[in-house]
Coordinates of C-alpha atoms and ligand atoms in Angstrom, one line a residue:
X1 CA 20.5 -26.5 -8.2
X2 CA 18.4 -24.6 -10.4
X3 CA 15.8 -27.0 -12.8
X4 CA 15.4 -26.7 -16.4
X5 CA 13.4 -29.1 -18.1
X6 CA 13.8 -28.9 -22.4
X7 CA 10.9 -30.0 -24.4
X8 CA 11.1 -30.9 -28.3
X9 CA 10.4 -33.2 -30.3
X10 CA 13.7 -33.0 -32.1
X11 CA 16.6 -34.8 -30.7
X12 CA 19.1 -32.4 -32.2
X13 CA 17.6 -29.6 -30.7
X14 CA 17.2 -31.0 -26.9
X15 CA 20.9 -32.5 -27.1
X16 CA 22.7 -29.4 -28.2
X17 CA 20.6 -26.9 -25.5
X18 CA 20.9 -29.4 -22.8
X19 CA 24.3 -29.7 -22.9
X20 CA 24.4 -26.1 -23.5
X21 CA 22.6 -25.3 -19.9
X22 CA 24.4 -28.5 -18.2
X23 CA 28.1 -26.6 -19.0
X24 CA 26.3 -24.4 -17.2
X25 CA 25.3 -25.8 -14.2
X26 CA 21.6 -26.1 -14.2
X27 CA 20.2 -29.8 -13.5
X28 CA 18.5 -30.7 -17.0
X29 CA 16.2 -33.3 -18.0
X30 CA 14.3 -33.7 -21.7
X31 CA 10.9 -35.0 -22.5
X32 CA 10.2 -35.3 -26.2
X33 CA 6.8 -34.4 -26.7
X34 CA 3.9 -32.5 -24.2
X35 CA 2.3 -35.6 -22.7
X36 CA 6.0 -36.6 -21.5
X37 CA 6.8 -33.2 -20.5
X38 CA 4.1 -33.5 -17.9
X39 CA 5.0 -36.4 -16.6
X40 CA 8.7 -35.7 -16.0
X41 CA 7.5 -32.4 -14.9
X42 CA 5.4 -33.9 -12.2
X43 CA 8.3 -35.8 -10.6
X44 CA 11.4 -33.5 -11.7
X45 CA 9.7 -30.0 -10.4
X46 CA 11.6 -28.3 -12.9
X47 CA 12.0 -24.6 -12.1
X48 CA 11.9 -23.1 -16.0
X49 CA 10.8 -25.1 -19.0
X50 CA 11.7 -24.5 -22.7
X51 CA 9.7 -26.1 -24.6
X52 CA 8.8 -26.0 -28.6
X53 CA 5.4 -24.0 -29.2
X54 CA 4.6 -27.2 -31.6
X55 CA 4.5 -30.9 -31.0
X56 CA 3.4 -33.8 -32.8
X57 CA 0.8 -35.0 -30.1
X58 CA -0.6 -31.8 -27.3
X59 CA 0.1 -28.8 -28.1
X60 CA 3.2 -26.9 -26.1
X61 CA 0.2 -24.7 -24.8
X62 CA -2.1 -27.5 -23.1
X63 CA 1.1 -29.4 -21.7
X64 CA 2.0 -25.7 -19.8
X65 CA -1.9 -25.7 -18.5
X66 CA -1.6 -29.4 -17.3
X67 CA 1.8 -28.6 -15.6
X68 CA 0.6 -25.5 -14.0
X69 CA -2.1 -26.9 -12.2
X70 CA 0.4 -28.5 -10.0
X71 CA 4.3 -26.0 -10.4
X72 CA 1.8 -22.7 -10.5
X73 CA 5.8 -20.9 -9.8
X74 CA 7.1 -22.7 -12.7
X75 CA 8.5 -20.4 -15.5
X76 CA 7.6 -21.5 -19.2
X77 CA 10.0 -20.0 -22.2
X78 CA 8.6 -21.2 -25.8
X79 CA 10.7 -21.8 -28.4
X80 CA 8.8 -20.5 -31.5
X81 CA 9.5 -21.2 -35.5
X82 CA 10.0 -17.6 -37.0
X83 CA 6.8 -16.6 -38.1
X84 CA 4.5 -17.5 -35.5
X85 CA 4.7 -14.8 -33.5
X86 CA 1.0 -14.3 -33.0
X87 CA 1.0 -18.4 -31.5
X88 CA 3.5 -16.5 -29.5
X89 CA 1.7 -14.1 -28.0
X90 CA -1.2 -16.5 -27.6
X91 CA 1.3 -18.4 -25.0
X92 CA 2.0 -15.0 -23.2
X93 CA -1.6 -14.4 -22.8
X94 CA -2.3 -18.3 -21.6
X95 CA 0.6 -17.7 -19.0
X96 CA 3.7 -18.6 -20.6
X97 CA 7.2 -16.6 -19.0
X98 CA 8.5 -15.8 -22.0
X99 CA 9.4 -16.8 -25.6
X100 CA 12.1 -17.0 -28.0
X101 CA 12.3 -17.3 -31.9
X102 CA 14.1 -20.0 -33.8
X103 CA 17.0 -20.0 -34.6
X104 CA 18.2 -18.6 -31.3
X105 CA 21.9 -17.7 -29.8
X106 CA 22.2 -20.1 -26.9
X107 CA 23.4 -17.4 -24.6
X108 CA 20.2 -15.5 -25.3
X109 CA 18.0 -18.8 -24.3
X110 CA 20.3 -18.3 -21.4
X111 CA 19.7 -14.6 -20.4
X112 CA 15.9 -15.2 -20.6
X113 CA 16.2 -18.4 -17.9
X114 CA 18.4 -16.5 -15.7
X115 CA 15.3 -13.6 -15.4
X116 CA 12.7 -15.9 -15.0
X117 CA 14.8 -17.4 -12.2
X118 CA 15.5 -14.0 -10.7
X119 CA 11.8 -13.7 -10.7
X120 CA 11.3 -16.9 -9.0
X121 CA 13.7 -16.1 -6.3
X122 CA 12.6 -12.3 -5.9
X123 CA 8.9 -13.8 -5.7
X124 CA 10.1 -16.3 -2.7
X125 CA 11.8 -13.9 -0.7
X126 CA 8.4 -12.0 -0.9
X127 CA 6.8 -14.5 0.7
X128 CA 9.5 -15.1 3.4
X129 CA 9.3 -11.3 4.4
X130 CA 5.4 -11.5 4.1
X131 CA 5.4 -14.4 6.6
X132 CA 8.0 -12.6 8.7
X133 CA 5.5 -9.8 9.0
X134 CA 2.5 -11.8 9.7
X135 CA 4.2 -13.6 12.4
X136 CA 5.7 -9.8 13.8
X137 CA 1.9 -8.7 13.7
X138 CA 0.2 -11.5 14.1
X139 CA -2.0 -11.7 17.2
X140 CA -0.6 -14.8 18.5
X141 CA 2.6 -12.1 19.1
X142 CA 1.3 -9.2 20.7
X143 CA 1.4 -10.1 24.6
X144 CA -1.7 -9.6 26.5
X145 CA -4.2 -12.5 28.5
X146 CA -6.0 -9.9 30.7
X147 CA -9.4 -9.3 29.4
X148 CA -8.9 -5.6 28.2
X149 CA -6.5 -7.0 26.2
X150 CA -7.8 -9.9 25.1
X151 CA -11.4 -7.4 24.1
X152 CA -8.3 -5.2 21.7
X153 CA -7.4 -8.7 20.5
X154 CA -11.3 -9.5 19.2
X155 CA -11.9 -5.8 18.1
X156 CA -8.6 -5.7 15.9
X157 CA -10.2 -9.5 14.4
X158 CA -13.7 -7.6 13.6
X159 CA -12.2 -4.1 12.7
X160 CA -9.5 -5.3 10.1
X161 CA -11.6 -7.3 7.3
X162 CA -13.8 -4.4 7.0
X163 CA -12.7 -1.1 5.2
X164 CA -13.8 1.2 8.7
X165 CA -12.0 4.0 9.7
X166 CA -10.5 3.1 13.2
X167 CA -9.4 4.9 16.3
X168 CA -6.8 3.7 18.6
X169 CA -6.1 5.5 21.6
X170 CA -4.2 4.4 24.5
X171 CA -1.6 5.4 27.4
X172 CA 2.1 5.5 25.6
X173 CA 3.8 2.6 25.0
X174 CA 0.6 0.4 25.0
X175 CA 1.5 -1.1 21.6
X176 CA -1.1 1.8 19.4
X177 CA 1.2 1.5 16.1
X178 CA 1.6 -2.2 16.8
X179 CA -2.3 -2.5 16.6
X180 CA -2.5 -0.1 13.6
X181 CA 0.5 -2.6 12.1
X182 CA -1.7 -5.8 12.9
X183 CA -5.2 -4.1 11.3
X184 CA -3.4 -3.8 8.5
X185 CA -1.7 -7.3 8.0
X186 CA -5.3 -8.7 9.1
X187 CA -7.1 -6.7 6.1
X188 CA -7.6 -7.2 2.6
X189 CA -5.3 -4.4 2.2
X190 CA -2.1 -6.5 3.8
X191 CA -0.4 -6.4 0.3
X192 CA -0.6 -2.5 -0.2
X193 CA 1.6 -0.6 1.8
X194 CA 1.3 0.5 5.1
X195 CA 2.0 4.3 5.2
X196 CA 2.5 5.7 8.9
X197 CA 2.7 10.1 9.4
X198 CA 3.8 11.4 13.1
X199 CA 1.4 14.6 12.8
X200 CA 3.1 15.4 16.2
X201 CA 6.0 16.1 14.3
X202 CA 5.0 18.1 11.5
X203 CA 5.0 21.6 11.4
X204 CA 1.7 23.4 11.4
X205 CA 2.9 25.0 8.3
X206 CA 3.6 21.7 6.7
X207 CA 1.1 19.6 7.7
X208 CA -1.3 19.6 4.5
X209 CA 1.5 19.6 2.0
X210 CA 2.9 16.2 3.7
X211 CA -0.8 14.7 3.9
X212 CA -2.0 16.0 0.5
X213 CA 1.0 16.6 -1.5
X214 CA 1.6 20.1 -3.0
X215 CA 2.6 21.1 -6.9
X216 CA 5.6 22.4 -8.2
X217 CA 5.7 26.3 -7.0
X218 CA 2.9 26.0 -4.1
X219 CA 5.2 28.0 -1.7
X220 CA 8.3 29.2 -1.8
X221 CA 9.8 25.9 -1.5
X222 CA 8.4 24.1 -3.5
X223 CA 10.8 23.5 -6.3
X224 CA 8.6 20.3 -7.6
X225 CA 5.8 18.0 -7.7
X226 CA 5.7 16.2 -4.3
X227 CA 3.4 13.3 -3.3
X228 CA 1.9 13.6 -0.4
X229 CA 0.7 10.7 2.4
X230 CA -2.4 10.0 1.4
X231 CA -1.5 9.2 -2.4
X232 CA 1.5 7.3 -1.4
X233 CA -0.8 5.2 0.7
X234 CA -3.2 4.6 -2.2
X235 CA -4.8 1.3 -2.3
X236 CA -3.4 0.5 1.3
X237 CA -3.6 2.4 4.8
X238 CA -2.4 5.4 6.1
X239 CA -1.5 5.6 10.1
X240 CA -2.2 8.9 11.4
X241 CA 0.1 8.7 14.4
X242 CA -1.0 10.8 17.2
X243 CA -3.6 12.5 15.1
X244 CA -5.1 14.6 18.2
X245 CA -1.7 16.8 17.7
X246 CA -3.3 18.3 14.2
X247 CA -4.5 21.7 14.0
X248 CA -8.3 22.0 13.9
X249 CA -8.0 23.2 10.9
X250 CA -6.0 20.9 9.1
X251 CA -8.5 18.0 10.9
X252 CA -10.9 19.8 8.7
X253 CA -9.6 19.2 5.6
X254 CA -8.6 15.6 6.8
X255 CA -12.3 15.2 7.3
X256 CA -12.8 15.9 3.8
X257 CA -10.3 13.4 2.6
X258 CA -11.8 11.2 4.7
X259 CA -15.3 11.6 3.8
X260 CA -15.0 12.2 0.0
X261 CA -12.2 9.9 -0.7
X262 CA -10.4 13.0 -2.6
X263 CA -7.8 15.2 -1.8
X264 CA -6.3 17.9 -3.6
X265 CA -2.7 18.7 -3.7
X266 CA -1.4 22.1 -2.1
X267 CA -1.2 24.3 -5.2
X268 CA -2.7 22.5 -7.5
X269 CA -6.5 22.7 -8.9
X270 CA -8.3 19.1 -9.7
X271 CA -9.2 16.5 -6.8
X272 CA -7.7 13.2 -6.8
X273 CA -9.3 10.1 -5.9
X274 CA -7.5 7.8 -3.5
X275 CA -8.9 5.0 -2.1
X276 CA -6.9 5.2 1.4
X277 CA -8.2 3.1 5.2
X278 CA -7.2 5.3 7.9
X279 CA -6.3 4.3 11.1
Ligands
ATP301 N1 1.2 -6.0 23.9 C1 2.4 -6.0 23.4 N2 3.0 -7.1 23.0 C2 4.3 -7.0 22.5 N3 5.0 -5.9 22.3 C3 4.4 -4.7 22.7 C4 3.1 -4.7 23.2 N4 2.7 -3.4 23.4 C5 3.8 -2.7 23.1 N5 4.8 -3.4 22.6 C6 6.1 -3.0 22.1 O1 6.4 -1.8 22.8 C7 6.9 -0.8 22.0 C8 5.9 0.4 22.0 O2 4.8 0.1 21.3 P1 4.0 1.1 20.3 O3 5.0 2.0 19.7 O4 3.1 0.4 19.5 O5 3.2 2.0 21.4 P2 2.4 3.3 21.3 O6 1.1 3.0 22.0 O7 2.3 3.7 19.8 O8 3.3 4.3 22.1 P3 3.4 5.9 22.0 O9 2.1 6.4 22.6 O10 4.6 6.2 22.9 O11 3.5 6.2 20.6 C9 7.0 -1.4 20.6 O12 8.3 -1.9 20.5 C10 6.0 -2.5 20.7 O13 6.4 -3.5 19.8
MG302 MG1 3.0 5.4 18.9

């Protein structure tokens, strides 16, 4: 059951929303002033507080810095008199989720928990899939004990916290895009997106136009702006898959991405910075 702790120094106020939210199935619990909101916050782990902007005793700011030292995750929605709005915006920049303005319609207190729960959840299924992927690419996964494996094991460890380009080559099916996957997770990059290209399966004729991008009216077919590899891959790394199969020439210009962190899209005039580890 979802949390919601109210905080306000008026009775009135805390009786008429908590019964509000309890109708609607949240698990509520009041403090009447900061200091108690921490406290009931440290044992109640409340997912989303609401909480007046201004108490007699600590201001509605300081309790949300004390309680997230210890709920970082927890959601704070300020209930502000009309006419404070810069106070407001104070608490937004501090880390607040949200606020709202007295006097407020209860279902629109309502709408704004519901999102900061949404974000909540969306946030912790992020971090299941995260640790779903660093178990897939973790080393402790990938089988190998011999000693040529074990030396791929301690070259991915040394290769992946530094921003070097790397080459993997290897017989087929000797796990190449599962080492390109585990460089990645094992990098400072692990957040950005991993970005793999089959240049085997390109056409020549496509090949720079699906690295680089192209502008609208490039070729024939190009009825729009496209995006190519390398810019999609922006910030994170970009698998060139069985890179030997590129022409030499577009190995040229790949060399130029590589070496001047710019590309230029097919068609179009200016370079573009990326900022793009290839493996
Ligand atoms: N050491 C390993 N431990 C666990 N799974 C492995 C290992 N090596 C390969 N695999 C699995 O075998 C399959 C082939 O691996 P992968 O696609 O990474 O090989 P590849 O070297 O890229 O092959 P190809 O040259 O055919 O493209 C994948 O499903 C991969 O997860
Ligand atoms: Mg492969």
């Amino acid at each position: 059951m979802d949390r919601i702790l109210i905080v306000d120094d008026e009775e009135r106020m805390r009786a008429v929303v908590g019964a509000f939210l309890e109708e609607r199935g949240f698990e509520v619990r009041e403090a009447d002033c900061g200091r108690a909101a921490v406290e009931v916050a440290e044992e109640f782990r409340p997912h989303v507080i609401v909480m007046d902007l201004v108490m007699p005793d600590i201001s509605g700011i300081e309790a949300m810095s004390e309680v997230l030292k210890f709920l970082p995750d927890c959601k704070v929605i300020f209930v502000t008199a009309f006419g404070t709005i810069e106070s407001a915006v104070d608490a937004m920049k501090q880390g607040a989720y949200d606020y709202i303005t007295k006097p407020f319609r209860n279902d629109d207190l309502l709408m704004r928990i519901e999102r900061a729960l949404e974000t909540i959840r969306l946030r912790d299924q992020i971090q299941i899939l995260q640790d779903q992927l660093d178990e897939k690419y973790g080393l402790d996964n990938i089988v190998g004990a011999s000693p040529p494996m074990r030396k791929v094991f301690e070259l991915v460890r040394r290769a992946a916290p530094r921003d070097v380009t790397v080459f993997i080559t290897g017989e087929t099916g000797t796990g190449k895009e599962l080492i390109a996957k585990a460089i990645h997770r094992h990098s400072p990059r692990r957040d950005k997106r991993f970005v793999a290209i089959n240049c085997s399966a390109i056409p020549e004729s496509l090949t720079e136009s699906e690295l680089f991008g192209h502008e609208r009216g490039a070729f024939t077919d190009a009825k729009g702006r496209r995006i190519g590899k390398f810019e999609e891959a922006d910030g994170g790394t970009l698998f060139l898959d069985e890179v030997c199969y590129l022409s030499p020439q577009a190995q040229l210009k790949l060399l130029r991405a590589i070496q001047e962190k710019e590309i230029t899209r097919v068609g179009g005039t200016g370079s573009i910075r990326v900022d793009v580890r290839i493996v």
